[in-house]
Coordinates of C-alpha atoms in Angstrom, one line a residue:
Chain H
M1 CA 94.2 104.3 61.0
P2 CA 96.6 106.6 63.1
D3 CA 93.5 106.1 65.6
T4 CA 94.6 102.0 65.8
A5 CA 98.5 103.3 65.5
W6 CA 97.8 105.0 68.8
H7 CA 96.2 101.8 70.4
I8 CA 98.8 99.8 69.4
I9 CA 101.5 102.2 70.8
E10 CA 99.6 103.3 74.3
V11 CA 99.3 98.8 74.5
V12 CA 103.4 98.8 73.8
V13 CA 103.9 100.8 76.0
M14 CA 102.1 100.2 79.2
L15 CA 103.2 96.9 78.5
L16 CA 106.7 97.7 78.3
L17 CA 106.8 99.9 80.4
P18 CA 106.2 97.9 83.7
L19 CA 108.7 95.1 82.7
L20 CA 111.3 97.6 82.2
M21 CA 111.4 98.8 85.9
A22 CA 110.1 96.3 87.3
G23 CA 113.3 94.2 86.4
G24 CA 115.6 97.3 86.6
L25 CA 113.5 97.4 90.6
T26 CA 115.7 94.3 91.0
V27 CA 119.2 95.8 91.3
V28 CA 118.0 99.3 92.6
E29 CA 116.3 97.4 95.8
R30 CA 119.7 95.6 96.1
R31 CA 121.7 97.8 96.0
L32 CA 119.6 101.0 97.2
L33 CA 119.3 98.5 100.6
G34 CA 122.8 97.9 100.6
Q35 CA 123.5 102.0 100.9
L36 CA 120.9 101.7 103.3
Q37 CA 122.7 98.9 105.6
D38 CA 126.3 100.0 105.1
R39 CA 127.4 97.5 102.7
Y40 CA 127.7 97.1 98.6
G41 CA 124.5 95.3 96.5
P42 CA 125.6 94.7 93.7
N43 CA 128.4 96.5 91.9
R44 CA 130.1 93.4 89.5
V45 CA 128.3 93.5 86.9
G46 CA 128.0 96.3 84.1
V47 CA 129.8 100.1 85.1
M48 CA 126.6 100.2 88.6
G49 CA 125.8 97.0 88.3
E50 CA 122.5 97.8 86.6
M51 CA 123.6 94.9 84.4
Q52 CA 122.7 92.1 87.0
V53 CA 119.4 91.8 86.0
L54 CA 120.0 90.0 82.0
A55 CA 122.5 88.5 84.2
D56 CA 119.7 86.5 86.6
A57 CA 117.4 86.8 83.7
V58 CA 120.1 84.3 82.2
K59 CA 119.8 82.5 84.8
L60 CA 116.9 82.1 86.1
L61 CA 116.0 80.6 81.9
G62 CA 119.3 79.0 82.0
K63 CA 118.6 76.8 85.4
E64 CA 116.6 73.1 85.3
D65 CA 112.6 74.0 85.5
W66 CA 111.7 71.1 87.5
I67 CA 108.2 70.6 88.5
P68 CA 107.4 67.7 92.2
P69 CA 106.3 64.8 90.8
F70 CA 103.4 64.5 93.6
A71 CA 102.8 68.5 92.5
D72 CA 99.4 69.3 90.3
R73 CA 101.2 69.8 87.2
P74 CA 98.1 72.4 85.7
V75 CA 97.5 74.2 89.0
F76 CA 101.2 75.2 89.6
V77 CA 102.3 75.6 86.6
A78 CA 98.7 78.1 86.9
A79 CA 99.7 79.8 89.2
P80 CA 102.2 82.0 88.3
A81 CA 101.3 83.2 85.0
I82 CA 97.8 84.6 87.0
I83 CA 99.6 86.5 89.4
L84 CA 101.3 87.4 86.1
M85 CA 98.7 88.1 84.2
S86 CA 96.1 89.9 86.7
V87 CA 99.6 93.1 87.6
L88 CA 100.0 93.2 83.8
A89 CA 96.2 93.9 83.2
S90 CA 95.8 96.4 86.3
F91 CA 98.6 98.7 84.4
A92 CA 95.3 98.9 81.8
V93 CA 93.5 101.9 83.3
I94 CA 96.7 103.7 84.6
P95 CA 96.9 106.8 83.0
L96 CA 100.3 108.3 81.9
T97 CA 99.0 111.0 80.9
S98 CA 95.8 113.0 80.1
G99 CA 94.1 111.2 77.5
F100 CA 97.4 108.0 77.6
A101 CA 95.2 105.1 79.0
V102 CA 94.9 101.3 77.7
A103 CA 91.6 101.6 78.6
D104 CA 90.3 104.3 80.3
L105 CA 87.2 102.6 81.9
N106 CA 85.1 104.5 83.8
V107 CA 84.9 101.7 86.9
G108 CA 88.7 101.9 86.4
L109 CA 89.4 102.0 90.2
L110 CA 86.8 98.0 90.9
F111 CA 88.5 97.0 87.5
F112 CA 92.2 97.5 89.8
L113 CA 90.7 96.2 92.7
A114 CA 89.1 93.2 90.5
M115 CA 92.7 92.8 89.6
S116 CA 93.9 92.2 93.4
S117 CA 91.3 90.2 94.2
L118 CA 92.6 87.5 91.2
G119 CA 96.2 87.7 92.1
V120 CA 94.8 85.9 96.1
Y121 CA 94.3 82.5 93.7
S122 CA 97.6 83.1 92.4
V123 CA 98.8 82.6 96.1
A124 CA 96.5 80.2 97.4
L125 CA 96.9 77.6 94.8
A126 CA 100.6 78.1 94.4
G127 CA 101.1 77.1 97.8
W128 CA 98.7 74.6 97.2
S129 CA 99.2 72.5 94.8
S130 CA 102.7 72.3 96.4
R131 CA 101.1 69.3 98.0
S132 CA 104.1 70.1 100.4
K133 CA 103.9 71.3 104.1
Y134 CA 105.6 75.0 103.6
P135 CA 104.2 75.8 100.4
L136 CA 100.4 75.0 102.0
L137 CA 101.4 77.1 105.2
G138 CA 102.1 80.0 104.0
G139 CA 99.9 80.2 100.7
L140 CA 97.2 79.6 103.7
R141 CA 98.8 82.1 105.2
A142 CA 99.6 84.6 102.1
A143 CA 96.0 84.1 101.0
A144 CA 94.2 84.9 104.9
Q145 CA 96.6 88.2 104.8
L146 CA 96.0 88.5 101.2
L147 CA 91.9 89.3 101.2
G148 CA 92.1 90.8 104.6
Y149 CA 93.8 93.2 103.8
E150 CA 92.0 93.1 100.0
V151 CA 88.4 94.9 102.0
F152 CA 91.0 97.8 103.5
M153 CA 92.5 98.9 100.6
G154 CA 89.2 98.9 98.6
M155 CA 87.4 100.9 101.4
S156 CA 90.3 103.5 101.4
L157 CA 89.9 104.2 98.1
L158 CA 86.1 105.6 98.6
G159 CA 87.0 108.7 100.8
V160 CA 89.4 109.4 97.3
V161 CA 86.4 108.3 95.3
M162 CA 83.6 110.2 97.2
M163 CA 86.3 113.6 96.0
A164 CA 86.4 112.8 92.4
G165 CA 82.8 111.3 91.9
S166 CA 83.7 108.8 89.8
F167 CA 85.9 104.9 89.6
D168 CA 86.9 106.9 86.0
L169 CA 91.4 106.9 86.8
S170 CA 91.5 109.8 84.5
T171 CA 88.8 111.8 86.1
I172 CA 90.5 111.2 89.8
V173 CA 93.7 113.1 88.6
E174 CA 91.6 115.7 86.8
G175 CA 89.9 116.9 90.1
Q176 CA 93.4 116.7 92.1
R177 CA 94.0 120.0 89.9
G178 CA 93.0 122.6 92.9
L179 CA 94.8 120.4 95.4
W180 CA 96.4 116.9 95.5
Y181 CA 93.8 114.0 97.1
V182 CA 97.4 113.3 99.4
G183 CA 96.4 116.9 101.6
P184 CA 92.5 115.8 103.1
Q185 CA 92.4 112.6 102.3
F186 CA 95.9 112.3 104.4
V187 CA 94.1 109.2 106.3
G188 CA 92.8 106.7 102.9
F189 CA 96.6 107.6 101.5
V190 CA 98.3 106.0 104.6
V191 CA 96.5 103.2 105.4
F192 CA 96.2 102.4 101.7
F193 CA 100.3 102.5 101.4
I194 CA 100.1 100.3 104.0
A195 CA 97.3 98.0 102.4
G196 CA 99.4 98.2 99.2
L197 CA 102.4 97.0 101.1
A198 CA 101.1 94.2 102.0
E199 CA 98.4 92.7 99.4
T200 CA 102.7 93.1 97.5
R201 CA 103.5 91.0 100.2
R202 CA 106.2 93.4 100.8
T203 CA 108.6 93.9 104.2
P204 CA 107.2 94.2 106.9
F205 CA 103.8 92.1 105.3
D206 CA 106.6 89.2 103.4
L207 CA 105.9 86.4 106.4
P208 CA 104.5 83.8 103.7
E209 CA 107.7 83.4 102.1
A210 CA 110.0 84.2 104.4
E211 CA 113.7 82.7 104.4
S212 CA 114.0 81.9 107.8
E213 CA 110.4 81.3 108.7
L214 CA 108.1 79.2 106.2
V215 CA 112.0 78.0 103.5
A216 CA 110.1 81.2 101.4
G217 CA 106.6 79.7 101.8
Y218 CA 104.7 79.1 99.1
H219 CA 107.2 79.2 96.3
A220 CA 109.5 76.7 98.2
E221 CA 108.6 74.4 95.7
Y222 CA 108.9 76.2 91.8
S223 CA 112.7 77.0 90.5
A224 CA 114.1 78.7 87.2
M225 CA 111.4 81.1 85.4
K226 CA 108.2 80.1 87.7
F227 CA 110.2 81.2 90.3
G228 CA 111.6 83.8 88.5
I229 CA 107.4 85.2 87.5
F230 CA 107.0 84.9 91.2
Y231 CA 110.3 87.5 91.8
V232 CA 109.4 89.6 89.1
G233 CA 105.9 89.9 90.1
E234 CA 106.3 90.9 93.5
Y235 CA 107.9 94.2 91.8
L236 CA 105.8 94.7 88.8
G237 CA 102.9 94.5 92.1
I238 CA 105.0 97.7 93.9
T239 CA 105.7 99.3 91.0
L240 CA 101.9 98.4 89.7
V241 CA 100.2 100.7 93.7
S242 CA 103.1 102.7 93.5
A243 CA 101.9 103.6 90.1
L244 CA 98.1 103.7 91.5
M245 CA 99.2 106.0 94.8
T246 CA 100.2 108.4 92.5
V247 CA 97.4 108.8 90.0
L248 CA 94.9 108.9 93.7
F249 CA 96.4 110.4 95.9
F250 CA 99.8 113.1 94.2
G251 CA 98.0 114.5 91.3
G252 CA 99.3 111.7 88.9
W253 CA 100.6 113.5 85.5
L254 CA 99.9 117.1 87.2
G255 CA 102.3 119.8 87.2
P256 CA 104.4 122.4 86.5
I257 CA 106.7 122.9 83.1
L258 CA 107.4 118.9 82.9
P259 CA 105.7 116.6 79.8
G260 CA 102.8 115.2 82.0
W261 CA 104.4 111.6 82.3
T262 CA 107.8 112.8 83.2
W263 CA 105.9 114.1 86.0
F264 CA 104.0 110.7 86.1
L265 CA 108.1 108.8 87.0
L266 CA 109.1 111.0 88.2
K267 CA 105.8 110.2 91.2
T268 CA 106.1 106.7 91.0
S269 CA 109.9 106.3 91.3
I270 CA 109.8 108.1 94.4
L271 CA 107.1 106.4 96.2
I272 CA 108.4 103.4 94.9
L273 CA 112.1 104.0 96.8
V274 CA 109.8 105.2 99.3
V275 CA 108.6 101.2 99.6
I276 CA 111.9 99.8 98.9
V277 CA 113.9 102.3 102.3
V278 CA 110.0 100.7 104.5
R279 CA 111.9 97.2 103.7
A280 CA 115.0 98.1 105.2
A281 CA 113.4 99.9 108.8
L282 CA 110.9 98.0 109.8
P283 CA 111.6 94.4 111.5
R284 CA 108.2 92.1 110.2
V285 CA 105.0 90.8 111.3
R286 CA 104.2 88.4 112.9
Y287 CA 101.3 86.9 111.8
D288 CA 98.5 87.0 114.3
Q289 CA 100.0 90.8 115.1
L290 CA 99.7 91.6 111.1
M291 CA 95.6 89.9 111.1
S292 CA 95.0 91.7 114.6
F293 CA 95.9 95.0 113.1
G294 CA 95.2 95.0 109.7
W295 CA 91.1 94.5 111.5
K296 CA 90.3 96.6 114.9
V297 CA 93.3 99.0 113.8
M298 CA 92.9 99.8 109.9
L299 CA 89.4 99.0 109.7
P300 CA 87.5 101.5 112.0
L301 CA 90.1 104.0 110.3
T302 CA 89.0 103.2 106.4
L303 CA 85.6 103.9 108.5
I304 CA 85.6 107.0 110.1
N305 CA 88.0 108.2 107.3
L306 CA 84.6 107.8 105.2
L307 CA 82.2 109.1 107.3
V308 CA 84.8 111.9 108.3
T309 CA 85.2 112.4 104.4
A310 CA 80.9 111.9 103.4
A311 CA 79.9 114.3 106.5
V312 CA 83.1 117.2 105.0
I313 CA 81.6 116.5 101.2
L314 CA 77.6 116.6 102.3
A315 CA 78.8 120.1 104.7
T316 CA 80.3 122.4 102.3
Chain A
M1 CA 70.2 100.4 77.2
S2 CA 72.2 96.9 77.0
A3 CA 74.1 96.7 73.5
V4 CA 72.6 93.0 73.0
D5 CA 69.3 91.8 73.4
P6 CA 68.7 91.7 76.9
V7 CA 66.3 88.1 76.0
Y8 CA 70.1 86.0 74.8
A9 CA 70.8 87.3 78.6
L10 CA 67.5 85.6 80.3
G11 CA 68.4 82.3 78.1
L12 CA 71.7 82.4 78.9
A13 CA 70.8 82.5 82.1
G14 CA 68.4 79.1 81.8
V15 CA 70.9 78.0 80.2
L16 CA 73.7 77.9 83.3
F17 CA 70.7 77.0 86.1
V18 CA 70.2 74.1 84.1
L19 CA 73.4 72.7 83.8
G20 CA 73.5 74.0 87.7
L21 CA 70.6 71.8 88.4
L22 CA 72.5 69.2 86.1
G23 CA 75.2 69.4 89.4
V24 CA 73.7 69.2 91.8
L25 CA 71.4 66.3 90.5
V26 CA 74.4 64.6 89.7
R27 CA 76.7 64.4 92.4
R28 CA 78.1 63.0 95.3
N29 CA 80.5 65.2 96.7
I30 CA 79.6 68.0 98.9
I31 CA 81.1 70.1 97.9
F32 CA 80.4 70.1 94.3
V33 CA 76.7 69.8 95.4
L34 CA 77.9 73.9 96.2
A35 CA 79.7 74.5 93.9
S36 CA 76.4 74.4 91.9
I37 CA 73.8 75.8 94.6
E38 CA 76.9 78.6 93.9
I39 CA 75.6 78.3 89.8
M40 CA 72.5 78.8 89.7
V41 CA 72.5 81.2 92.4
N42 CA 74.4 83.3 89.8
A43 CA 72.4 82.5 87.4
A44 CA 69.3 84.3 89.5
G45 CA 72.0 86.8 89.0
L46 CA 71.6 87.2 85.8
A47 CA 68.9 87.1 85.1
F48 CA 68.2 89.9 87.4
L49 CA 70.4 91.9 86.1
A50 CA 68.6 91.1 82.3
A51 CA 65.3 91.7 83.5
G52 CA 66.7 95.3 84.2
A53 CA 68.7 95.7 81.4
R54 CA 65.4 94.8 79.9
W55 CA 63.4 97.6 81.3
G56 CA 66.2 100.5 81.6
Q57 CA 66.5 100.2 85.7
A58 CA 68.8 100.3 88.2
D59 CA 66.8 98.2 89.6
G60 CA 68.6 94.8 88.4
Q61 CA 71.5 95.6 89.0
V62 CA 70.8 96.3 93.4
M63 CA 69.1 93.0 93.8
F64 CA 72.0 91.3 92.0
V65 CA 73.9 93.8 95.1
F66 CA 71.3 91.2 97.8
I67 CA 72.1 88.0 96.2
L68 CA 76.0 88.5 96.4
A69 CA 75.1 89.3 99.8
M70 CA 73.5 86.4 100.4
A71 CA 75.4 83.8 98.7
A72 CA 78.5 85.0 100.9
A73 CA 76.3 84.1 103.4
E74 CA 75.3 80.8 102.5
V75 CA 78.2 80.0 101.1
A76 CA 79.8 80.5 104.6
V77 CA 77.9 78.5 106.3
G78 CA 77.7 75.8 103.4
L79 CA 81.5 75.4 103.9
A80 CA 81.3 74.9 107.5
L81 CA 78.6 72.3 108.2
A82 CA 80.6 70.5 105.8
L83 CA 84.0 71.2 107.6
R84 CA 82.0 69.9 110.1
I85 CA 80.8 66.4 108.4
R86 CA 84.6 65.9 107.1
R87 CA 85.4 66.1 110.4
R88 CA 83.0 64.3 112.2
F89 CA 81.5 61.1 109.4
N90 CA 84.7 60.5 107.3
T91 CA 82.9 60.7 104.8
L92 CA 81.9 64.0 101.9
D93 CA 79.4 61.3 100.8
V94 CA 75.4 62.9 100.2
D95 CA 74.7 59.9 100.1
D96 CA 75.7 58.5 103.2
L97 CA 74.7 61.5 105.1
R98 CA 71.0 60.3 105.4
K99 CA 70.1 60.8 109.5
L100 CA 70.2 63.6 111.4
K101 CA 70.7 61.1 114.4
D102 CA 74.0 59.0 114.3
Chain Y
M1 CA 80.1 94.5 71.9
T2 CA 77.6 91.8 70.6
V3 CA 80.6 89.1 69.3
L4 CA 82.0 89.5 72.5
F5 CA 78.6 88.7 74.7
Y6 CA 78.8 85.1 72.4
I7 CA 82.1 84.8 73.0
A8 CA 82.2 85.1 76.9
G9 CA 78.4 83.5 77.4
A10 CA 80.1 80.5 75.0
V11 CA 83.2 80.6 77.8
A12 CA 81.0 80.5 80.6
V13 CA 78.6 77.3 79.3
I14 CA 81.7 75.7 78.2
A15 CA 83.7 76.3 81.8
T16 CA 80.4 75.6 83.9
G17 CA 79.5 72.2 82.5
M18 CA 83.1 71.4 83.1
V19 CA 83.1 72.2 86.6
I20 CA 79.9 69.7 86.6
T21 CA 82.1 66.9 85.5
R22 CA 85.9 67.5 87.1
R23 CA 87.1 64.5 89.3
K24 CA 89.5 66.3 91.2
A25 CA 87.5 70.1 93.1
I26 CA 90.1 71.5 92.8
H27 CA 89.7 72.2 88.5
A28 CA 86.3 72.6 88.9
L29 CA 86.5 75.5 91.6
L30 CA 89.0 76.8 89.3
Y31 CA 86.7 76.5 85.8
L32 CA 84.0 78.2 88.0
V33 CA 86.3 81.1 88.4
V34 CA 86.5 81.4 85.5
S35 CA 82.4 80.9 84.5
F36 CA 81.8 83.7 86.6
L37 CA 85.5 86.2 84.9
A38 CA 83.3 85.3 81.3
L39 CA 79.6 86.1 83.2
A40 CA 81.4 89.7 84.5
L41 CA 81.8 89.5 80.6
V42 CA 78.5 89.0 80.1
F43 CA 77.0 91.5 82.7
Y44 CA 79.1 94.5 81.5
V45 CA 78.0 94.5 77.8
L46 CA 74.2 94.8 79.4
G47 CA 75.6 97.9 80.3
A48 CA 76.3 97.0 84.7
P49 CA 79.9 97.6 84.9
F50 CA 79.7 98.6 88.2
V51 CA 77.8 94.5 89.0
A52 CA 80.8 92.7 86.3
A53 CA 83.2 94.2 89.1
L54 CA 81.3 93.2 92.0
E55 CA 80.7 90.2 90.0
V56 CA 85.3 89.3 89.7
I57 CA 85.8 91.1 93.3
V58 CA 83.0 90.2 95.7
Y59 CA 82.0 86.2 93.7
A60 CA 84.6 85.1 91.8
G61 CA 87.2 86.5 94.6
A62 CA 86.5 85.9 97.6
I63 CA 84.1 83.5 98.0
M64 CA 85.1 81.4 95.6
V65 CA 89.0 82.2 98.1
L66 CA 86.9 80.8 100.1
F67 CA 85.5 77.5 98.5
L68 CA 89.7 77.1 98.0
F69 CA 89.8 77.0 101.1
A70 CA 87.9 75.2 102.8
L71 CA 88.6 72.9 99.6
M72 CA 92.3 73.1 101.1
L73 CA 91.4 72.1 104.8
I74 CA 89.6 68.8 104.1
D75 CA 92.4 67.6 102.2
A76 CA 90.3 65.1 100.6
G77 CA 94.3 63.8 97.9
R78 CA 94.6 60.6 96.2
A79 CA 91.6 59.1 97.3
E80 CA 89.7 61.4 96.2
E81 CA 89.9 60.9 92.5
A82 CA 90.0 56.9 92.3
R83 CA 85.9 57.7 94.7
E84 CA 84.9 60.6 92.4
R85 CA 85.5 58.4 89.8
D86 CA 83.9 55.7 90.8
W87 CA 80.9 58.0 91.5
M88 CA 80.5 59.8 88.2
R89 CA 79.6 56.5 86.3
P90 CA 78.3 57.6 82.8
R91 CA 74.9 55.9 84.5
A92 CA 73.8 58.5 87.0
W93 CA 73.9 61.9 84.8
I94 CA 71.0 59.7 82.2
V95 CA 67.4 60.6 84.2
P96 CA 69.0 63.9 86.1
S97 CA 70.4 65.4 82.3
V98 CA 67.1 64.2 80.3
L99 CA 64.9 66.4 83.1
S100 CA 67.9 69.2 82.6
A101 CA 67.2 68.8 79.8
A102 CA 63.2 69.1 79.2
L103 CA 62.9 72.1 82.2
L104 CA 66.1 73.9 78.7
A105 CA 63.7 73.2 77.0
E106 CA 60.6 75.3 78.4
V107 CA 63.4 77.9 79.2
V108 CA 64.2 78.4 75.8
Y109 CA 61.0 78.3 73.9
L110 CA 59.0 80.6 76.6
L111 CA 61.8 83.4 75.6
A112 CA 61.6 82.4 71.4
R113 CA 58.4 82.4 71.3
G114 CA 59.1 86.0 72.5
G115 CA 58.1 85.8 76.0
V116 CA 59.1 88.9 77.3
P117 CA 56.1 90.7 78.4
G118 CA 55.4 93.8 76.2
R119 CA 57.8 93.1 73.0
T120 CA 57.7 91.0 70.4
A121 CA 61.3 88.8 68.9
A122 CA 60.3 91.1 66.1
G123 CA 60.3 94.7 68.3
A124 CA 63.2 92.8 70.3
A125 CA 65.5 93.0 68.0
A126 CA 65.0 96.3 67.0
A127 CA 65.3 98.5 70.5
G128 CA 68.9 95.8 70.5
G129 CA 70.3 97.5 67.7
A130 CA 69.1 100.7 68.0
A131 CA 70.4 100.1 71.7
G132 CA 73.9 99.5 71.3
V133 CA 75.3 102.5 69.6
G134 CA 74.5 104.1 71.7
G135 CA 74.8 101.9 74.6
A136 CA 78.2 102.3 77.2
A137 CA 80.0 105.5 78.3
G138 CA 77.5 108.2 79.7
E139 CA 74.6 105.4 80.1
A140 CA 77.4 103.3 82.3
A141 CA 78.2 106.5 84.8
A142 CA 74.6 107.3 85.5
Q143 CA 74.1 103.6 85.3
V144 CA 76.7 103.1 88.6
K145 CA 75.3 106.4 90.8
A146 CA 71.8 104.9 90.2
V147 CA 72.6 101.5 91.6
G148 CA 74.0 104.0 94.6
I149 CA 71.0 106.5 94.7
A150 CA 69.0 103.8 94.8
L151 CA 70.7 101.4 97.4
F152 CA 70.7 104.7 100.3
G153 CA 66.5 105.1 99.1
P154 CA 64.7 102.8 98.5
Y155 CA 66.3 99.8 99.0
L156 CA 67.8 100.8 102.4
L157 CA 66.7 98.6 104.0
G158 CA 67.1 96.0 102.4
V159 CA 71.0 96.6 102.8
E160 CA 69.9 97.3 106.2
L161 CA 68.3 93.1 106.4
A162 CA 72.0 92.1 104.1
S163 CA 74.2 93.3 107.1
I164 CA 72.1 91.8 109.2
L165 CA 72.2 89.1 107.2
L166 CA 75.7 88.6 106.3
L167 CA 76.1 89.5 110.7
A168 CA 74.6 86.1 111.2
G169 CA 76.6 84.5 108.9
L170 CA 79.8 85.0 110.3
V171 CA 78.8 84.1 113.3
A172 CA 77.3 80.9 112.4
A173 CA 80.8 79.8 110.3
H174 CA 82.6 81.0 113.1
H175 CA 80.6 78.9 116.0
L176 CA 80.1 75.7 113.9
T177 CA 83.7 75.6 113.0
V178 CA 85.2 77.2 116.3
D179 CA 85.9 73.6 118.3
L180 CA 86.7 72.0 114.3
D181 CA 90.5 70.7 115.4
S182 CA 89.3 69.0 119.4
E183 CA 87.6 66.4 117.0
D184 CA 91.0 64.6 115.5
G185 CA 93.4 65.3 114.4
E186 CA 94.3 66.6 111.0
T187 CA 95.1 69.6 108.2
A188 CA 96.7 72.2 110.7
G189 CA 94.1 75.1 111.4
A190 CA 90.4 75.7 112.0
A191 CA 87.9 76.9 109.1
D192 CA 88.2 80.9 110.5
S193 CA 91.9 81.4 110.0
G194 CA 91.5 84.7 110.5
A195 CA 91.0 85.0 113.7
P196 CA 93.8 85.9 115.4
G197 CA 94.2 84.6 119.2
R198 CA 92.8 80.7 118.3
T199 CA 96.4 80.0 119.2
R200 CA 95.3 75.9 120.1
Q201 CA 95.5 75.4 115.9
K202 CA 99.2 74.7 113.7
G203 CA 100.9 71.6 116.2
G204 CA 103.9 73.4 115.0
R205 CA 105.4 77.3 115.4
P206 CA 103.3 79.6 114.1

C-alpha cells in the first residue's frame, strides 16, 4: 500500500529532520556566537567542529545518571520526557511542502498551541520534583513566564487565522500565494517572534535557566542524558518556532524555481540564525521587567492588531 | 455528525461524574476535593458536548466554552481560599474546617 | 474512530480512578491531566475539534497548571503521605461507593433503555454507523466556524457574562491572597506570582 508507505516516510522524515537540525544547532550556535563575540567556537573535533555534536552526545551518554535521593522519582524522570514529547508532537502538523505533513489537522494551529501548553508542565514539574530551592524558584518563574507569553503567542496568531480563514496550516500557506503574511501582519509577526523566544526560554528571556543567577535554574539537579534532553529540547523548540514562523508568516514552501521543501528549510534556517543572533545581541531581561513587558505592552499590541485586522477584513 | 453514538459519550460522562462524586465524598484533603469537583465539571461538559453532537448543533460546544470559563474562575477562587485556609489554620482537612468563626 | 473512542474513554476512566485514590497530590494532578487529554481525544471523536484543542489549552494547560502552582505553594512535604494514608482507610470508601454505584446504575439503566429522546437504541446504532464514515474533515471545519458564529451571534450575552465572571474571579483571587505572606513566613511568593511590583515576597534576591 503506497499510501501507508508514504505515511511512514512522512513520519520518519518529520521525526529525524528536527532532531538532526536541533543536534546540529548545538554546534552551529556555539560557532555563530563565537563569531559574533570575536572568538572561535568549537573547531577541534572534526573538520570544522561539526563532530562536536557526536562528542557531546557520547559524553552525555557516558555520564553518571544520578537522581537525587530526595527527589520525587517518577515525576523527576517524566519531566524531560514531557517536553520532548510535546515539541516532537508539534512537528506532526507542520507541512514541509504541499501535501507533506504527518497530520494535516484542520485545527493544526490549535494543536501547536495545545502542545506548547503542555510544555509548561515539564518546566514546573522539573523544578518541583527536584525538591530543592533553586530549581523550585526557577520552575515557578519559568511556569509563570510561559503561561503569560503563551497568551500573546496565541493571540498574535489570530490575525493570521483571520486572513487565511482556517486553522489548517496548509491552508494558511496556500493563502500566502499572493503576499506573505509578514507584510500585513507585521505586528503579529513581531509579537509571535518575541513570544516564541519567551516560550522556548531563550535569551533575552532565559532567566529560569540562567547560569549566573539561579545555578541553572529548574534543571540544576538533572545530569547526563536527562539534561541532554532539556538541552536538545531547547534547540528543538527553536527549530519548531522558526518552522512555524516560516509557515505562518513567510509563505512556507512557496517560492520560485527551487522545490518546496528547499524553500522551507532555507527560510527556517534563516530564522533560526536570527534567533541565535538575538541571543548574542541582547542582555537578559529581569523577571519583573519581563512580566510587565508581557502584560502591559504585548497584550494591548495583540488586541489592537486583532481589531485592526478584523476591521480591514470587514471593510474589504 | 460524529463517528460514535453520543449515548456512549453520555455514559462515559456519567461514569466520570460518579467517580468525581466519589472523590468529593471520600477525600479529606481540600485540594483533592477541588480536583474532584473539576472532574465533575468536566464530565458535565462532556455531557453537553454529547448532546450537541446528537442534535448536530454547535450549541453543545458553545456551552462547553462557557463551562470552561466558569471552571477557570471557580478554580482560581477555590485555590486562593485553600491557600488562605492553609496559612490561617495550618490544616488542609475539610473535616476540621467546621466553624465559620474561630 | 470508534476504537479510538473506547480506548480514550478507558484511559480517562482509569486515570480518573487513579486521581481519587492517590496519596500524593502531585501524582493525582498528573493523572488528572492525563484524564483531560484522553477526554480531549473523546471530544475530537465526537466531532468537536475546536473544543478538543480548547480542553487541552485551557483546562489541561492552564487550569491544571494553576492547581500545580497552588500545590507547590502549599508544599506539605513528608507529612502529607502519612496523613493521607491515615485518612484513606478502606472503611471510609464503603458508603460513598455504594451511593455512587447506585447513581451510576440509574444513569446506565436510563441510557441503555434508549434514554436519549427521539431515537431508540436500534435507530441510534444505525445513525451512528452512517455518520461515522462521512464524519470528520468537512464537518469539523464547519463546526469550528459554527461555534464562532454562535458565540458572536445568539450567545453574545453569555460571552460578555463569562468575561465579567472571569474578571470577578481574577479580582477575588487577587484580593484573597494579596497579603498572604504577612500571615507567616513560609514558602516564597504570593499566589499571584504573575503580578509585577510585589517586591515584598521572595526573601532572597529576586
